[in-house]
PDB file of C-alpha atoms in Angstrom:
ATOM      1  CA  UNK A 779       0.001  -0.002   0.003  1.00  0.00           C
ATOM      2  CA  UNK A 780       2.916   2.349   0.677  1.00  0.00           C
ATOM      3  CA  UNK A 781       4.067   2.171  -2.959  1.00  0.00           C
ATOM      4  CA  UNK A 782       0.583   3.062  -4.199  1.00  0.00           C
ATOM      5  CA  UNK A 783       0.502   5.984  -1.758  1.00  0.00           C
ATOM      6  CA  UNK A 784       3.866   7.284  -2.951  1.00  0.00           C
ATOM      7  CA  UNK A 785       3.045   6.967  -6.664  1.00  0.00           C
ATOM      8  CA  UNK A 786      -0.407   8.530  -6.299  1.00  0.00           C
ATOM      9  CA  UNK A 787       0.903  11.356  -4.131  1.00  0.00           C
ATOM     10  CA  UNK A 788       3.712  12.220  -6.545  1.00  0.00           C
ATOM     11  CA  UNK A 789       1.303  12.032  -9.523  1.00  0.00           C
ATOM     12  CA  UNK A 790      -1.236  14.267  -7.770  1.00  0.00           C
ATOM     13  CA  UNK A 791       1.447  16.751  -6.713  1.00  0.00           C
ATOM     14  CA  UNK A 792       2.698  16.925 -10.313  1.00  0.00           C
ATOM     15  CA  UNK A 793      -0.807  17.495 -11.707  1.00  0.00           C
ATOM     16  CA  UNK A 794      -1.432  20.231  -9.141  1.00  0.00           C
ATOM     17  CA  UNK A 795       1.925  21.905  -9.791  1.00  0.00           C
ATOM     18  CA  UNK A 796       1.148  21.937 -13.522  1.00  0.00           C
ATOM     19  CA  UNK A 797      -2.260  23.441 -12.813  1.00  0.00           C
ATOM     20  CA  UNK A 798      -0.679  26.064 -10.572  1.00  0.00           C
ATOM     21  CA  UNK A 799       1.746  27.030 -13.340  1.00  0.00           C
ATOM     22  CA  UNK A 800      -1.139  27.394 -15.784  1.00  0.00           C
ATOM     23  CA  UNK A 801      -2.882  29.668 -13.277  1.00  0.00           C
ATOM     24  CA  UNK A 802       0.251  31.739 -12.652  1.00  0.00           C
ATOM     25  CA  UNK A 803       0.755  32.468 -16.371  1.00  0.00           C
ATOM     26  CA  UNK A 804      -3.002  32.962 -16.883  1.00  0.00           C
ATOM     27  CA  UNK A 805      -3.079  30.370 -19.649  1.00  0.00           C
ATOM     28  CA  UNK A 806      -5.955  31.052 -22.092  1.00  0.00           C
ATOM     29  CA  UNK A 807      -7.561  27.641 -21.525  1.00  0.00           C
ATOM     30  CA  UNK A 808      -7.710  28.228 -17.772  1.00  0.00           C
ATOM     31  CA  UNK A 809      -8.867  31.825 -18.253  1.00  0.00           C
ATOM     32  CA  UNK A 810     -11.698  30.506 -20.443  1.00  0.00           C
ATOM     33  CA  UNK A 811     -12.769  28.125 -17.683  1.00  0.00           C
ATOM     34  CA  UNK A 812     -12.671  30.961 -15.140  1.00  0.00           C
ATOM     35  CA  UNK A 813     -14.851  33.061 -17.434  1.00  0.00           C
ATOM     36  CA  UNK A 814     -17.255  30.171 -17.953  1.00  0.00           C
ATOM     37  CA  UNK A 815     -17.816  29.694 -14.221  1.00  0.00           C
ATOM     38  CA  UNK A 816     -17.859  33.436 -13.450  1.00  0.00           C
ATOM     39  CA  UNK A 817     -14.642  33.435 -11.430  1.00  0.00           C
ATOM     40  CA  UNK A 818     -12.774  36.740 -11.789  1.00  0.00           C
ATOM     41  CA  UNK A 819      -9.466  36.423 -13.620  1.00  0.00           C
ATOM     42  CA  UNK A 820      -7.854  38.293 -10.737  1.00  0.00           C
ATOM     43  CA  UNK A 821      -8.401  35.151  -8.675  1.00  0.00           C
ATOM     44  CA  UNK A 822      -6.247  32.989 -10.954  1.00  0.00           C
ATOM     45  CA  UNK A 823      -2.945  33.683  -9.221  1.00  0.00           C
ATOM     46  CA  UNK A 824      -4.328  33.205  -5.669  1.00  0.00           C
ATOM     47  CA  UNK A 825      -6.059  29.990  -6.752  1.00  0.00           C
ATOM     48  CA  UNK A 826      -2.801  28.868  -8.349  1.00  0.00           C
ATOM     49  CA  UNK A 827      -1.045  29.586  -5.076  1.00  0.00           C
ATOM     50  CA  UNK A 828      -3.525  27.304  -3.321  1.00  0.00           C
ATOM     51  CA  UNK A 829      -2.735  24.542  -5.814  1.00  0.00           C
ATOM     52  CA  UNK A 830       1.012  25.104  -5.409  1.00  0.00           C
ATOM     53  CA  UNK A 831       0.712  25.010  -1.611  1.00  0.00           C
ATOM     54  CA  UNK A 832      -1.354  21.828  -1.836  1.00  0.00           C
ATOM     55  CA  UNK A 833       1.215  20.214  -4.103  1.00  0.00           C
ATOM     56  CA  UNK A 834       4.073  21.157  -1.787  1.00  0.00           C
ATOM     57  CA  UNK A 835       2.071  20.061   1.253  1.00  0.00           C
ATOM     58  CA  UNK A 836       1.416  16.617  -0.188  1.00  0.00           C
ATOM     59  CA  UNK A 837       5.127  16.122  -0.807  1.00  0.00           C
ATOM     60  CA  UNK A 838       6.014  17.471   2.645  1.00  0.00           C
ATOM     61  CA  UNK A 839       3.639  14.850   4.019  1.00  0.00           C
ATOM     62  CA  UNK A 840       6.261  12.198   3.304  1.00  0.00           C
ATOM     63  CA  UNK A 841       8.382  13.761   6.049  1.00  0.00           C
ATOM     64  CA  UNK A 842       5.725  15.325   8.294  1.00  0.00           C
ATOM     65  CA  UNK A 843       2.505  13.304   7.876  1.00  0.00           C
ATOM     66  CA  UNK A 844       0.145  15.857   9.431  1.00  0.00           C
ATOM     67  CA  UNK A 845       1.178  18.432   6.805  1.00  0.00           C
ATOM     68  CA  UNK A 846       0.251  15.967   4.078  1.00  0.00           C
ATOM     69  CA  UNK A 847      -3.091  15.294   5.751  1.00  0.00           C
ATOM     70  CA  UNK A 848      -3.779  19.023   6.108  1.00  0.00           C
ATOM     71  CA  UNK A 849      -2.905  19.550   2.458  1.00  0.00           C
ATOM     72  CA  UNK A 850      -5.185  16.669   1.486  1.00  0.00           C
ATOM     73  CA  UNK A 851      -8.104  18.155   3.422  1.00  0.00           C
ATOM     74  CA  UNK A 852      -7.465  21.559   1.889  1.00  0.00           C
ATOM     75  CA  UNK A 853      -7.352  20.105  -1.618  1.00  0.00           C
ATOM     76  CA  UNK A 854     -10.569  18.159  -1.126  1.00  0.00           C
ATOM     77  CA  UNK A 855     -12.267  21.379  -0.038  1.00  0.00           C
ATOM     78  CA  UNK A 856     -10.697  23.294  -2.952  1.00  0.00           C
ATOM     79  CA  UNK A 857     -11.990  20.821  -5.541  1.00  0.00           C
ATOM     80  CA  UNK A 858     -15.399  20.565  -3.901  1.00  0.00           C
ATOM     81  CA  UNK A 859     -15.521  24.334  -4.354  1.00  0.00           C
ATOM     82  CA  UNK A 860     -14.426  23.958  -7.978  1.00  0.00           C
ATOM     83  CA  UNK A 861     -17.163  21.414  -8.697  1.00  0.00           C
ATOM     84  CA  UNK A 862     -19.653  23.688  -6.925  1.00  0.00           C
ATOM     85  CA  UNK A 863     -18.547  26.676  -9.019  1.00  0.00           C
ATOM     86  CA  UNK A 864     -19.186  24.725 -12.205  1.00  0.00           C
ATOM     87  CA  UNK A 865     -22.562  23.420 -11.061  1.00  0.00           C
ATOM     88  CA  UNK A 866     -23.622  26.861  -9.816  1.00  0.00           C
ATOM     89  CA  UNK A 867     -23.592  28.202 -13.374  1.00  0.00           C
ATOM     90  CA  UNK A 868     -24.889  24.992 -14.959  1.00  0.00           C
ATOM     91  CA  UNK A 869     -21.529  24.054 -16.511  1.00  0.00           C
ATOM     92  CA  UNK A 870     -21.286  20.275 -16.685  1.00  0.00           C
ATOM     93  CA  UNK A 871     -17.718  20.238 -18.032  1.00  0.00           C
ATOM     94  CA  UNK A 872     -16.372  19.233 -14.641  1.00  0.00           C
ATOM     95  CA  UNK A 873     -14.267  16.210 -15.602  1.00  0.00           C
ATOM     96  CA  UNK A 874     -10.966  17.814 -14.640  1.00  0.00           C
ATOM     97  CA  UNK A 875     -12.240  19.020 -11.285  1.00  0.00           C
ATOM     98  CA  UNK A 876     -13.749  15.609 -10.539  1.00  0.00           C
ATOM     99  CA  UNK A 877     -10.514  13.803 -11.414  1.00  0.00           C
ATOM    100  CA  UNK A 878      -8.523  16.152  -9.184  1.00  0.00           C
ATOM    101  CA  UNK A 879     -11.119  15.737  -6.414  1.00  0.00           C
ATOM    102  CA  UNK A 880     -10.847  11.950  -6.695  1.00  0.00           C
ATOM    103  CA  UNK A 881      -7.044  12.109  -6.616  1.00  0.00           C
ATOM    104  CA  UNK A 882      -7.132  14.384  -3.580  1.00  0.00           C
ATOM    105  CA  UNK A 883      -9.533  12.087  -1.713  1.00  0.00           C
ATOM    106  CA  UNK A 884      -7.454   9.026  -2.631  1.00  0.00           C
ATOM    107  CA  UNK A 885      -4.205  10.613  -1.446  1.00  0.00           C
ATOM    108  CA  UNK A 886      -5.826  11.790   1.781  1.00  0.00           C
ATOM    109  CA  UNK A 887      -7.278   8.360   2.554  1.00  0.00           C
ATOM    110  CA  UNK A 888      -4.094   6.500   1.625  1.00  0.00           C
ATOM    111  CA  UNK A 889      -1.982   8.931   3.649  1.00  0.00           C
ATOM    112  CA  UNK A 890      -4.096   8.330   6.723  1.00  0.00           C
ATOM    113  CA  UNK A 891      -4.013   4.573   6.099  1.00  0.00           C
ATOM    114  CA  UNK A 892      -0.218   4.537   5.722  1.00  0.00           C
ATOM    115  CA  UNK A 893       0.714   7.008   8.451  1.00  0.00           C
ATOM    116  CA  UNK A 894      -2.167   6.488  10.821  1.00  0.00           C
ATOM    117  CA  UNK A 895      -2.636   9.346  13.234  1.00  0.00           C
ATOM    118  CA  UNK A 896       1.082  10.037  13.842  1.00  0.00           C
TER     119      UNK A 896
END
């Protein structure tokens, strides 16, 4: 189970870091999504910072498990908010947010299973 936890955590951290970079440079595809769900473009950098912090927190969780758990909880809440933002405006193109939500939940659950309540 530890190997699955490590692989899934590194994969999730990489996906989140990539997403953060897209937010930081205000990539047109991400800006279009923000427009579609009525999120101001001025929020892109702060939302990217949340993704970057979550990515770093997941990796820090290998050394300090409670940081990884806190990052996992924060990411689950972040992506629940993302799904909610899409649904609020009737946008059903939520595949990316759902995949990231599922990855965040999986990493959180596996992290707790591997590290317990250290």
